[in-house]
Coordinates of C-alpha atoms in Angstrom, one line a residue:
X1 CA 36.1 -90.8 3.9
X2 CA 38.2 -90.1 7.0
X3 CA 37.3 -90.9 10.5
X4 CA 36.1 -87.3 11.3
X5 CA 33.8 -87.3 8.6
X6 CA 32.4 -90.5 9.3
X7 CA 31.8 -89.3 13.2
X8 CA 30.4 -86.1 11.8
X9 CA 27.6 -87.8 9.0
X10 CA 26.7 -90.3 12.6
X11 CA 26.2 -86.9 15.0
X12 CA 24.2 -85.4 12.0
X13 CA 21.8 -88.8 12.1
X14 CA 21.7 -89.4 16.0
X15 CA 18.8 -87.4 16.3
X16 CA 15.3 -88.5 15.7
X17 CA 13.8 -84.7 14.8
X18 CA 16.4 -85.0 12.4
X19 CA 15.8 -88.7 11.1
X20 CA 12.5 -87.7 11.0
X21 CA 13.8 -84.0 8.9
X22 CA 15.2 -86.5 6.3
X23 CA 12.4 -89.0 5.9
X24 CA 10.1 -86.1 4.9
X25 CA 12.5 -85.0 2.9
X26 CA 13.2 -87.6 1.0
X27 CA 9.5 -87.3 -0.2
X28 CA 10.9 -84.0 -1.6
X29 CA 12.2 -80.7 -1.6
X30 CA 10.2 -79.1 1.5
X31 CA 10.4 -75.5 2.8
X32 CA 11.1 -74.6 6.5
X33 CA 7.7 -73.6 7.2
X34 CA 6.2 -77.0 6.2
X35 CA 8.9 -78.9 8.2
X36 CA 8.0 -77.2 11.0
X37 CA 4.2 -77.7 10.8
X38 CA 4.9 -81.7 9.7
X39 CA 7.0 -82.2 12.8
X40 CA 4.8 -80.1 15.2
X41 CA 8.1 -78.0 16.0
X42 CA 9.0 -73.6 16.2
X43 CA 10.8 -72.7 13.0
X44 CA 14.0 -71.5 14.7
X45 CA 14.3 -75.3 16.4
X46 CA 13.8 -76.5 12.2
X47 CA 16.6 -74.1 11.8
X48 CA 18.8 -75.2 14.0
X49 CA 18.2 -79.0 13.3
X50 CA 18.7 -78.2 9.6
X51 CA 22.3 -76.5 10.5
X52 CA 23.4 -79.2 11.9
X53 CA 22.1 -81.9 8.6
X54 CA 23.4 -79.1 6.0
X55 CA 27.4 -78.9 8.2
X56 CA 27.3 -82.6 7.4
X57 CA 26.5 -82.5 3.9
X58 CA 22.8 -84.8 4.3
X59 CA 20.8 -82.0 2.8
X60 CA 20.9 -78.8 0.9
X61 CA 19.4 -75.1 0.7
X62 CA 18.2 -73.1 -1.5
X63 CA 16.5 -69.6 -0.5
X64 CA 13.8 -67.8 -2.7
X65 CA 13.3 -64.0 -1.3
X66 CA 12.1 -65.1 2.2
X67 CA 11.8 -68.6 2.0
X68 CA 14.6 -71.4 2.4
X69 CA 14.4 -74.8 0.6
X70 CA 15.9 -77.8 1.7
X71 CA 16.5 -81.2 -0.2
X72 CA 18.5 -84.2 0.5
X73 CA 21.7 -85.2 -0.7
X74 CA 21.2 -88.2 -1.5
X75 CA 24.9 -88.9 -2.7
X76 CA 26.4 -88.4 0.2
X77 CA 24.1 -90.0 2.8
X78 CA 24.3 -93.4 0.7
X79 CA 28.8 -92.1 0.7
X80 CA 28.5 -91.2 4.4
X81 CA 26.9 -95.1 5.2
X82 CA 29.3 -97.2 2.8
X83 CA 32.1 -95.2 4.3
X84 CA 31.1 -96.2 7.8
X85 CA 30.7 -99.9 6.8
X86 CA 33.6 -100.0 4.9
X87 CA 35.7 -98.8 8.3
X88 CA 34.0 -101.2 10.1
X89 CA 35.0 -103.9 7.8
X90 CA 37.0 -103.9 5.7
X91 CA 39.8 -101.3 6.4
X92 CA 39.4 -99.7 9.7
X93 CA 42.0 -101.2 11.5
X94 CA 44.8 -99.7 9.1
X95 CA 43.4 -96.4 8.0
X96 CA 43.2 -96.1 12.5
X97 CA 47.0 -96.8 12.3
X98 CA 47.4 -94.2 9.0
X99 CA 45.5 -91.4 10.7
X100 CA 47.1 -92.1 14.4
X101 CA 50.5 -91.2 12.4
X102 CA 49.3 -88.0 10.4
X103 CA 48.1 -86.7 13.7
X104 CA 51.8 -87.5 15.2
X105 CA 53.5 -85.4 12.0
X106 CA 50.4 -82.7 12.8
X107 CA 51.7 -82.2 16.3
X108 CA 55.2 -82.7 15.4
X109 CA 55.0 -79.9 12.7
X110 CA 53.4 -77.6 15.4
X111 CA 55.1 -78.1 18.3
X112 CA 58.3 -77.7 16.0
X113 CA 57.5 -75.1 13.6
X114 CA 55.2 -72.4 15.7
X115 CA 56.9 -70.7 19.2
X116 CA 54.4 -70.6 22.6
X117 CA 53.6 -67.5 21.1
X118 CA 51.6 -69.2 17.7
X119 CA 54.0 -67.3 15.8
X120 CA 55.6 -69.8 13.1
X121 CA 59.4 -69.8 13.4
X122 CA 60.3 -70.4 9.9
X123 CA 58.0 -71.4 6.9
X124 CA 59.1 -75.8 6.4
X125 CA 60.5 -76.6 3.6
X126 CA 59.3 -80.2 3.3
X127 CA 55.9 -79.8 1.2
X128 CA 53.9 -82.0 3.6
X129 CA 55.0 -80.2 6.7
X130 CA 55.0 -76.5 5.4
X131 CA 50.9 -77.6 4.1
X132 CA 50.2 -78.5 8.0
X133 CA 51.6 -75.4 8.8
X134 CA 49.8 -73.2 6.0
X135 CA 46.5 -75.0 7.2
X136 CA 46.9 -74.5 10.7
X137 CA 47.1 -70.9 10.1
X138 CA 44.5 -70.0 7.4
X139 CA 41.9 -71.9 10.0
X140 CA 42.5 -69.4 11.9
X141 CA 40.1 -67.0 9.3
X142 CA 36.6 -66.7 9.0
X143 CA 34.9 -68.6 6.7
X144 CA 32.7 -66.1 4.6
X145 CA 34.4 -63.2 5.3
X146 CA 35.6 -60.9 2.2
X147 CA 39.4 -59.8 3.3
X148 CA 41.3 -56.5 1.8
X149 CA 45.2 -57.3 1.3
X150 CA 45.9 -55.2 4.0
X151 CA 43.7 -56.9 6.1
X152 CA 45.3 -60.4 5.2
X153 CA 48.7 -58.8 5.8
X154 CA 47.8 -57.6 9.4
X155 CA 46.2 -61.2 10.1
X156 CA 49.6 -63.1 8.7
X157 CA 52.1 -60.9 10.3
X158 CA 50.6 -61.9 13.6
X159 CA 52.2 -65.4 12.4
X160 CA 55.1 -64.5 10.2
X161 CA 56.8 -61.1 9.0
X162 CA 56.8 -62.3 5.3
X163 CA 53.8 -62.0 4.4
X164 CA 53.9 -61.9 0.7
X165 CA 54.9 -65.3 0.6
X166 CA 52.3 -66.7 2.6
X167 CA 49.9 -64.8 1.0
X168 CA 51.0 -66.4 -2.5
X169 CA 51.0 -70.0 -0.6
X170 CA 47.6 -69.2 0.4
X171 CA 46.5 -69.1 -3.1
X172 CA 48.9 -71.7 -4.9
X173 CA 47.3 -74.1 -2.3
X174 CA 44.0 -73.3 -2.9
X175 CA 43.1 -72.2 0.9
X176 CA 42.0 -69.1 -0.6
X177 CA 41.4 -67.4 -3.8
X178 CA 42.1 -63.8 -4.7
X179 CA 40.0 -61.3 -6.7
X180 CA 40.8 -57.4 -7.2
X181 CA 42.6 -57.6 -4.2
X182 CA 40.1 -59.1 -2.4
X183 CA 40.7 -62.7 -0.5
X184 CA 38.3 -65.0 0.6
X185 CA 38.4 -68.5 2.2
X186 CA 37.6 -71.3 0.0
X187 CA 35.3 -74.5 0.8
X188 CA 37.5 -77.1 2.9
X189 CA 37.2 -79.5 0.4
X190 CA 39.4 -77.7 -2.3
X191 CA 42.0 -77.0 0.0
X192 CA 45.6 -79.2 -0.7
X193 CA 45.0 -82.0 1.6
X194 CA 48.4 -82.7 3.4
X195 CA 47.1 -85.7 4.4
X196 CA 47.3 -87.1 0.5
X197 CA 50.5 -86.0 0.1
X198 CA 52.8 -89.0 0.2

């Protein structure tokens, strides 16, 4: 689990309405409504506390008609606590040193590759460093948002004039996927992490 991930699981947790969200929901899958009665607390303040779990991956939702559902995930709380113990222990030190050089190649790549204008100056050809570039772009979309080609066109020529070929690295890489024309982000964690690559 990176070190981002790892801050983001301990942000989720340092909250005791939401320590509290988690212990009652470990009892079981509760609705928003009950949550808020348990806790004493306005359903929009459940809400917001239950953003902030679900971004971190500690619980999900499910929504019948009106009504949401949340559950823990189990998984991933017991993933996000051997992750943090395992930095502190056992490998911290080097993954520190790893990461502290993927950020250098990160700002490398964009200083680089991309003008003062954001506009990318040529498309890399070194795998790793064209991936940083194709990621730094494509977070530049929304997440959820249904795109026409033409609409994905527009947004990439802002970046590059060939934007055929960007579109199609989009895809290959998994940072979005394309139906009837159609393009849509896909969830982070299917995108081709550069960072893997060796």
């Amino acid at each position: 689990m990176q070190l981002d991930k790892i801050v983001g699981y301990h942000k989720a947790l340092a909250d005791p309405t939401r320590l509290r969200m988690l212990l009652l929901l470990s009892k079981g899958e509760m609705h928003g409504q009950a949550l808020a009665q348990k806790l004493n607390l306005s359903q929009p303040t459940v809400t917001h506390h239950a953003s902030k779990l679900r971004s971190a991956a500690l619980i999900n939702e499910r929504r019948e008609k009106n009504t949401v559902y949340f559950k823990l995930n189990p998984e991933f709380i017991r993933k996000g606590g051997e992750a943090s113990l395992q930095f502190i222990f056992d490998k911290g030190a080097n993954e520190m040193e790893e990461e502290s050089k993927e950020e250098k190649l990160k700002e490398s790549v964009l200083r680089n590759f991309f003008a003062k204008d954001g506009r990318l100056r040529q498309i890399p050809a070194q795998y790793k460093k064209k991936l940083i570039a194709l990621q730094h772009i494509v977070e530049q979309l929304k997440p959820g948002v249904v795109y026409s080609e033409k609409e994905i066109n527009i947004f990439i020529k802002q970046y590059h004039d060939d934007c055929a070929t960007i579109r199609r690295e989009f895809i290959m890489h998994q940072f979005m996927y394309r139906e009837n024309d159609k393009y849509e982000l896909n969830p982070r964690e299917i995108w081709t992490n550069w960072e893997s690559v060796k």
